[in-house]
Structure formats: structure tokens, C-alpha cells
PDB file of C-alpha atoms in Angstrom:
ATOM      1  CA  MET A   8       0.000   0.000   0.000  1.00  0.00           C
ATOM      2  CA  ASP A   9       2.827   2.406   0.875  1.00  0.00           C
ATOM      3  CA  ASN A  10       4.465   1.659  -2.461  1.00  0.00           C
ATOM      4  CA  LEU A  11       1.240   2.602  -4.271  1.00  0.00           C
ATOM      5  CA  VAL A  12       1.046   5.963  -2.468  1.00  0.00           C
ATOM      6  CA  LEU A  13       4.744   6.655  -3.075  1.00  0.00           C
ATOM      7  CA  SER A  14       4.508   5.726  -6.741  1.00  0.00           C
ATOM      8  CA  ALA A  15       1.432   7.970  -7.201  1.00  0.00           C
ATOM      9  CA  ALA A  16       3.144  10.835  -5.374  1.00  0.00           C
ATOM     10  CA  ALA A  17       6.283  10.384  -7.427  1.00  0.00           C
ATOM     11  CA  GLY A  18       4.367  10.916 -10.681  1.00  0.00           C
ATOM     12  CA  VAL A  19       2.824  14.205  -9.557  1.00  0.00           C
ATOM     13  CA  ASP A  20       4.079  17.428 -11.120  1.00  0.00           C
ATOM     14  CA  TRP A  21       3.982  19.513  -7.931  1.00  0.00           C
ATOM     15  CA  PRO A  22       4.463  22.966  -9.482  1.00  0.00           C
ATOM     16  CA  SER A  23       1.500  22.306 -11.821  1.00  0.00           C
ATOM     17  CA  LEU A  24      -0.610  21.055  -8.926  1.00  0.00           C
ATOM     18  CA  TRP A  25       0.162  24.148  -6.837  1.00  0.00           C
ATOM     19  CA  LEU A  26      -0.628  26.352  -9.838  1.00  0.00           C
ATOM     20  CA  ALA A  27      -3.962  24.519 -10.207  1.00  0.00           C
ATOM     21  CA  VAL A  28      -4.797  25.081  -6.539  1.00  0.00           C
ATOM     22  CA  GLY A  29      -3.827  28.761  -6.829  1.00  0.00           C
ATOM     23  CA  LEU A  30      -6.033  29.187  -9.879  1.00  0.00           C
ATOM     24  CA  LEU A  31      -8.898  27.510  -8.042  1.00  0.00           C
ATOM     25  CA  VAL A  32      -8.487  29.925  -5.120  1.00  0.00           C
ATOM     26  CA  LEU A  33      -8.419  32.826  -7.607  1.00  0.00           C
ATOM     27  CA  ALA A  34     -11.600  31.509  -9.286  1.00  0.00           C
ATOM     28  CA  VAL A  35     -13.409  31.337  -5.932  1.00  0.00           C
ATOM     29  CA  ALA A  36     -12.205  34.823  -4.968  1.00  0.00           C
ATOM     30  CA  LEU A  37     -13.348  36.322  -8.281  1.00  0.00           C
ATOM     31  CA  LEU A  38     -16.739  34.635  -8.008  1.00  0.00           C
ATOM     32  CA  VAL A  39     -17.253  35.956  -4.472  1.00  0.00           C
ATOM     33  CA  LEU A  40     -16.078  39.416  -5.581  1.00  0.00           C
ATOM     34  CA  GLU A  41     -18.622  39.314  -8.440  1.00  0.00           C
ATOM     35  CA  LEU A  42     -21.356  39.202  -5.810  1.00  0.00           C
ATOM     36  CA  PHE A  43     -20.111  42.386  -4.138  1.00  0.00           C
ATOM     37  CA  VAL A  44     -18.887  44.489  -7.085  1.00  0.00           C
ATOM     38  CA  VAL A  45     -20.860  45.499 -10.165  1.00  0.00           C
ATOM     39  CA  SER A  46     -18.594  44.344 -12.984  1.00  0.00           C
ATOM     40  CA  PHE A  47     -21.243  43.417 -15.562  1.00  0.00           C
ATOM     41  CA  GLY A  48     -19.928  39.846 -15.680  1.00  0.00           C
ATOM     42  CA  ILE A  49     -16.237  40.590 -16.212  1.00  0.00           C
ATOM     43  CA  LEU A  50     -15.288  39.064 -12.857  1.00  0.00           C
ATOM     44  CA  LEU A  51     -17.497  36.040 -13.628  1.00  0.00           C
ATOM     45  CA  VAL A  52     -15.682  35.487 -16.938  1.00  0.00           C
ATOM     46  CA  GLY A  53     -12.351  35.757 -15.113  1.00  0.00           C
ATOM     47  CA  SER A  54     -13.564  33.257 -12.531  1.00  0.00           C
ATOM     48  CA  ILE A  55     -14.620  30.785 -15.214  1.00  0.00           C
ATOM     49  CA  ALA A  56     -11.268  31.186 -17.003  1.00  0.00           C
ATOM     50  CA  SER A  57      -9.392  30.620 -13.742  1.00  0.00           C
ATOM     51  CA  ALA A  58     -11.462  27.512 -12.964  1.00  0.00           C
ATOM     52  CA  LEU A  59     -10.800  26.068 -16.432  1.00  0.00           C
ATOM     53  CA  GLY A  60      -7.099  26.850 -16.001  1.00  0.00           C
ATOM     54  CA  ALA A  61      -7.148  25.081 -12.621  1.00  0.00           C
ATOM     55  CA  ILE A  62      -8.619  21.963 -14.225  1.00  0.00           C
ATOM     56  CA  HIS A  63      -6.064  22.103 -17.048  1.00  0.00           C
ATOM     57  CA  TYR A  64      -3.068  22.381 -14.716  1.00  0.00           C
ATOM     58  CA  ALA A  65      -4.496  19.736 -12.382  1.00  0.00           C
ATOM     59  CA  PHE A  66      -4.581  17.288 -15.321  1.00  0.00           C
ATOM     60  CA  ALA A  67      -1.036  18.370 -16.198  1.00  0.00           C
ATOM     61  CA  ALA A  68       0.013  17.497 -12.643  1.00  0.00           C
ATOM     62  CA  HIS A  69      -1.648  14.050 -12.569  1.00  0.00           C
ATOM     63  CA  ASP A  70      -4.774  12.400 -13.993  1.00  0.00           C
ATOM     64  CA  ALA A  71      -6.224  11.755 -10.530  1.00  0.00           C
ATOM     65  CA  ALA A  72      -5.694  15.408  -9.547  1.00  0.00           C
ATOM     66  CA  GLY A  73      -7.344  16.535 -12.794  1.00  0.00           C
ATOM     67  CA  TRP A  74     -10.438  14.395 -12.239  1.00  0.00           C
ATOM     68  CA  ALA A  75     -10.640  15.541  -8.623  1.00  0.00           C
ATOM     69  CA  MET A  76     -10.427  19.183  -9.738  1.00  0.00           C
ATOM     70  CA  ALA A  77     -13.043  18.571 -12.464  1.00  0.00           C
ATOM     71  CA  ALA A  78     -15.398  17.257  -9.767  1.00  0.00           C
ATOM     72  CA  VAL A  79     -14.657  19.990  -7.198  1.00  0.00           C
ATOM     73  CA  VAL A  80     -15.059  23.020  -9.512  1.00  0.00           C
ATOM     74  CA  PRO A  81     -18.776  22.526 -10.363  1.00  0.00           C
ATOM     75  CA  VAL A  82     -19.624  21.733  -6.738  1.00  0.00           C
ATOM     76  CA  LEU A  83     -17.915  24.944  -5.597  1.00  0.00           C
ATOM     77  CA  ALA A  84     -19.602  26.961  -8.373  1.00  0.00           C
ATOM     78  CA  VAL A  85     -23.078  25.712  -7.456  1.00  0.00           C
ATOM     79  CA  GLY A  86     -22.476  26.205  -3.737  1.00  0.00           C
ATOM     80  CA  LEU A  87     -21.149  29.747  -4.179  1.00  0.00           C
ATOM     81  CA  GLY A  88     -23.930  30.573  -6.639  1.00  0.00           C
ATOM     82  CA  ARG A  89     -26.627  29.470  -4.198  1.00  0.00           C
ATOM     83  CA  TRP A  90     -24.967  31.356  -1.350  1.00  0.00           C
ATOM     84  CA  GLY A  91     -24.669  34.507  -3.484  1.00  0.00           C
ATOM     85  CA  LEU A  92     -28.301  34.431  -4.614  1.00  0.00           C
ATOM     86  CA  ALA A  93     -29.479  33.914  -1.042  1.00  0.00           C
ATOM     87  CA  ARG A  94     -27.301  36.826   0.056  1.00  0.00           C
ATOM     88  CA  ILE A  95     -28.730  39.086  -2.647  1.00  0.00           C
ATOM     89  CA  ARG A  96     -32.312  38.147  -1.739  1.00  0.00           C
ATOM     90  CA  ARG A  97     -31.679  38.949   1.943  1.00  0.00           C
ATOM     91  CA  SER A  98     -30.001  42.256   1.151  1.00  0.00           C
ATOM     92  CA  ARG A  99     -32.010  45.430   1.640  1.00  0.00           C
ATOM     93  CA  THR A 100     -29.696  47.559  -0.479  1.00  0.00           C
ATOM     94  CA  LEU A 101     -28.942  45.283  -3.439  1.00  0.00           C
ATOM     95  CA  VAL A 102     -32.517  44.403  -4.398  1.00  0.00           C
ATOM     96  CA  PRO A 103     -35.354  46.850  -3.876  1.00  0.00           C
ATOM     97  CA  LYS A 104     -38.298  45.177  -2.198  1.00  0.00           C
ATOM     98  CA  SER A 105     -41.722  45.699  -3.696  1.00  0.00           C
ATOM     99  CA  GLU A 106     -44.560  46.778  -1.514  1.00  0.00           C
ATOM    100  CA  ILE A 107     -48.153  47.767  -2.105  1.00  0.00           C
ATOM    101  CA  THR A 108     -49.143  51.172  -0.813  1.00  0.00           C
ATOM    102  CA  ALA A 109     -52.202  53.373  -1.106  1.00  0.00           C
ATOM    103  CA  GLU A 110     -50.507  55.121  -4.042  1.00  0.00           C
ATOM    104  CA  ALA A 111     -50.285  51.904  -6.067  1.00  0.00           C
ATOM    105  CA  GLY A 112     -51.969  51.810  -9.430  1.00  0.00           C
ATOM    106  CA  TYR A 113     -52.008  53.753 -12.648  1.00  0.00           C
ATOM    107  CA  HIS A 114     -51.450  57.507 -12.415  1.00  0.00           C
ATOM    108  CA  HIS A 115     -51.777  59.521 -15.597  1.00  0.00           C
ATOM    109  CA  HIS A 116     -49.413  62.438 -16.170  1.00  0.00           C
ATOM    110  CA  ALA A 117     -52.486  64.560 -16.862  1.00  0.00           C
ATOM    111  CA  GLN A 118     -53.411  64.340 -13.172  1.00  0.00           C
ATOM    112  CA  ALA A 119     -50.075  65.864 -12.202  1.00  0.00           C
ATOM    113  CA  VAL A 120     -50.527  68.878 -14.496  1.00  0.00           C
ATOM    114  CA  GLY A 121     -54.199  69.397 -13.617  1.00  0.00           C
ATOM    115  CA  VAL A 122     -55.693  68.325 -16.950  1.00  0.00           C
ATOM    116  CA  HIS A 123     -59.353  67.320 -16.713  1.00  0.00           C
ATOM    117  CA  PRO A 124     -62.365  67.354 -19.048  1.00  0.00           C
ATOM    118  CA  GLY A 125     -63.154  70.975 -19.867  1.00  0.00           C
ATOM    119  CA  ALA A 126     -59.604  72.275 -19.255  1.00  0.00           C
ATOM    120  CA  THR A 127     -58.219  74.572 -21.948  1.00  0.00           C
ATOM    121  CA  GLY A 128     -54.715  74.790 -23.283  1.00  0.00           C
ATOM    122  CA  VAL A 129     -52.556  75.695 -26.288  1.00  0.00           C
ATOM    123  CA  MET A 130     -50.946  73.291 -28.742  1.00  0.00           C
ATOM    124  CA  VAL A 131     -47.150  73.300 -28.454  1.00  0.00           C
ATOM    125  CA  THR A 132     -46.684  71.012 -31.465  1.00  0.00           C
ATOM    126  CA  PRO A 133     -48.924  70.237 -34.418  1.00  0.00           C
ATOM    127  CA  ALA A 134     -51.388  67.415 -33.732  1.00  0.00           C
ATOM    128  CA  ARG A 135     -51.909  65.055 -36.657  1.00  0.00           C
ATOM    129  CA  PRO A 136     -53.737  63.401 -34.814  1.00  0.00           C
ATOM    130  CA  SER A 137     -51.508  63.426 -31.726  1.00  0.00           C
ATOM    131  CA  GLY A 138     -49.293  66.187 -30.404  1.00  0.00           C
ATOM    132  CA  ARG A 139     -48.352  68.080 -27.260  1.00  0.00           C
ATOM    133  CA  ALA A 140     -50.374  70.794 -25.527  1.00  0.00           C
ATOM    134  CA  ARG A 141     -49.562  73.207 -22.696  1.00  0.00           C
ATOM    135  CA  PHE A 142     -52.079  73.623 -19.885  1.00  0.00           C
ATOM    136  CA  ASP A 143     -51.980  75.727 -16.704  1.00  0.00           C
ATOM    137  CA  GLY A 144     -50.064  73.031 -14.761  1.00  0.00           C
ATOM    138  CA  GLY A 145     -47.696  71.928 -17.531  1.00  0.00           C
ATOM    139  CA  GLU A 146     -47.547  70.016 -20.810  1.00  0.00           C
ATOM    140  CA  CYS A 147     -48.894  66.620 -21.802  1.00  0.00           C
ATOM    141  CA  ASP A 148     -49.446  64.543 -24.929  1.00  0.00           C
ATOM    142  CA  VAL A 149     -52.902  64.861 -26.475  1.00  0.00           C
ATOM    143  CA  GLN A 150     -54.843  63.390 -29.353  1.00  0.00           C
ATOM    144  CA  VAL A 151     -57.304  65.296 -31.529  1.00  0.00           C
ATOM    145  CA  GLN A 152     -60.791  63.780 -31.533  1.00  0.00           C
ATOM    146  CA  SER A 153     -61.038  64.349 -35.292  1.00  0.00           C
ATOM    147  CA  GLY A 154     -58.929  66.205 -37.853  1.00  0.00           C
ATOM    148  CA  SER A 155     -55.672  67.928 -37.000  1.00  0.00           C
ATOM    149  CA  LEU A 156     -54.516  71.013 -35.128  1.00  0.00           C
ATOM    150  CA  GLY A 157     -51.680  73.434 -35.742  1.00  0.00           C
ATOM    151  CA  ARG A 158     -49.143  74.812 -33.313  1.00  0.00           C
ATOM    152  CA  GLY A 159     -50.523  77.638 -31.154  1.00  0.00           C
ATOM    153  CA  GLU A 160     -54.201  76.685 -31.534  1.00  0.00           C
ATOM    154  CA  LYS A 161     -56.341  76.703 -28.397  1.00  0.00           C
ATOM    155  CA  VAL A 162     -57.804  73.354 -27.334  1.00  0.00           C
ATOM    156  CA  THR A 163     -60.318  72.021 -24.849  1.00  0.00           C
ATOM    157  CA  VAL A 164     -60.050  68.606 -23.210  1.00  0.00           C
ATOM    158  CA  LEU A 165     -63.053  66.459 -24.183  1.00  0.00           C
ATOM    159  CA  HIS A 166     -62.297  63.367 -22.131  1.00  0.00           C
ATOM    160  CA  ILE A 167     -59.459  61.198 -20.851  1.00  0.00           C
ATOM    161  CA  ASP A 168     -59.534  57.532 -21.811  1.00  0.00           C
ATOM    162  CA  GLY A 169     -56.719  55.599 -20.112  1.00  0.00           C
ATOM    163  CA  PRO A 170     -53.439  57.163 -21.217  1.00  0.00           C
ATOM    164  CA  ILE A 171     -55.025  59.218 -24.013  1.00  0.00           C
ATOM    165  CA  VAL A 172     -56.181  62.819 -23.525  1.00  0.00           C
ATOM    166  CA  PHE A 173     -58.677  63.692 -26.260  1.00  0.00           C
ATOM    167  CA  VAL A 174     -58.947  67.356 -27.277  1.00  0.00           C
ATOM    168  CA  ALA A 175     -60.868  69.481 -29.771  1.00  0.00           C
ATOM    169  CA  PRO A 176     -60.361  73.057 -30.973  1.00  0.00           C
ATOM    170  CA  ALA A 177     -61.538  75.432 -28.241  1.00  0.00           C
ATOM    171  CA  GLU A 178     -63.529  77.759 -30.497  1.00  0.00           C
ATOM    172  CA  THR A 179     -65.588  74.927 -32.104  1.00  0.00           C
ATOM    173  CA  HIS A 180     -66.020  72.898 -28.953  1.00  0.00           C
ATOM    174  CA  ASN A 181     -69.576  72.845 -27.631  1.00  0.00           C
ATOM    175  CA  THR A 182     -69.653  72.326 -23.846  1.00  0.00           C
ATOM    176  CA  THR A 183     -73.212  70.929 -23.934  1.00  0.00           C
ATOM    177  CA  SER A 184     -72.208  67.771 -25.833  1.00  0.00           C
TER     178      SER A 184
END
């Protein structure tokens, strides 16, 4: 038995084995660093390259070391990946948590600038059929009910349907309809 261990140890290229272990440590360090630093995947690519280099040099050292390294690298990658994802999920600063508040839901920009049915404004751009109009509280995108409008024409809001603010020329608009 001792002869078998000595003969296996005698065939090992120790500098290659130490280089493989060093590359494996570098791969783990780069993968952990990827979880803390925004590198857009550059550190992950470096980690993968280091892991492949570790496997290569482990096979150069001895077949048994190469197969051991080929088995250890995926296990380490999966373990570190699971740990990193769990860490990110627990983090309050890395991932914003969603919550439902009283302000949840759809809010049209027209509400912010005070646009409502009957409000009047002036076209900032031509509307063929959509354009932009300025109201007392600000500007918003509008759509002409029918036809087109030129820049500077006065408009009246007819109604708001979802995200669309429908307008008509102010002088031809009849408020009884």
C-alpha cells in the first residue's frame, strides 16, 4: 500500500498542482467578488477562465488530480452561486423590495398637471392626430378627436380615456355635448 502511495506521489508534477490550486483559489475569490462588485460579468468570466485553467493544470500534474479538480469546480460553483443568490435576496440595499401602498396603481401624467375634461390649453406642437399641448399646470401629450390642429391653436379637453387625452379646438367645442 505504501508503495502505491509513493509511486502515485512520485508521478505528480507539484508545481503544476500548486498552480492549479492557486487558480482555483483565484476563481473562488473572483466569483465571491462578483457578488459584491458590479462588474457586468467581467469578474465572472475571469472566474470561469481561472477555474478552467485550474482543471487544465491539475490534469497536467496528474490524472487523478485533474479528475478531482473537475469534480470539485462545479460543486464549488453551485455552492457559491446558491450562497450569493441567497445573500442578494436577503439584502435590503442590493434588491429593492416591492410593496403595495395606497398610491399603487395607474397615475396619468395629466393628473399631475391638472388636466381634466373641460380644461383649456394651447398646442405646443402640431397634432396630426396626436401632439403636445400646454395647460396651466404643464404640458402633456394629447390626441385630436377628429382632424388635425396646428401649433398655437387653443384646445379644450373632451375626455381622458386611459393614457389618451382627447382634445378638440376650443372655439368649435360645444360644452353641452
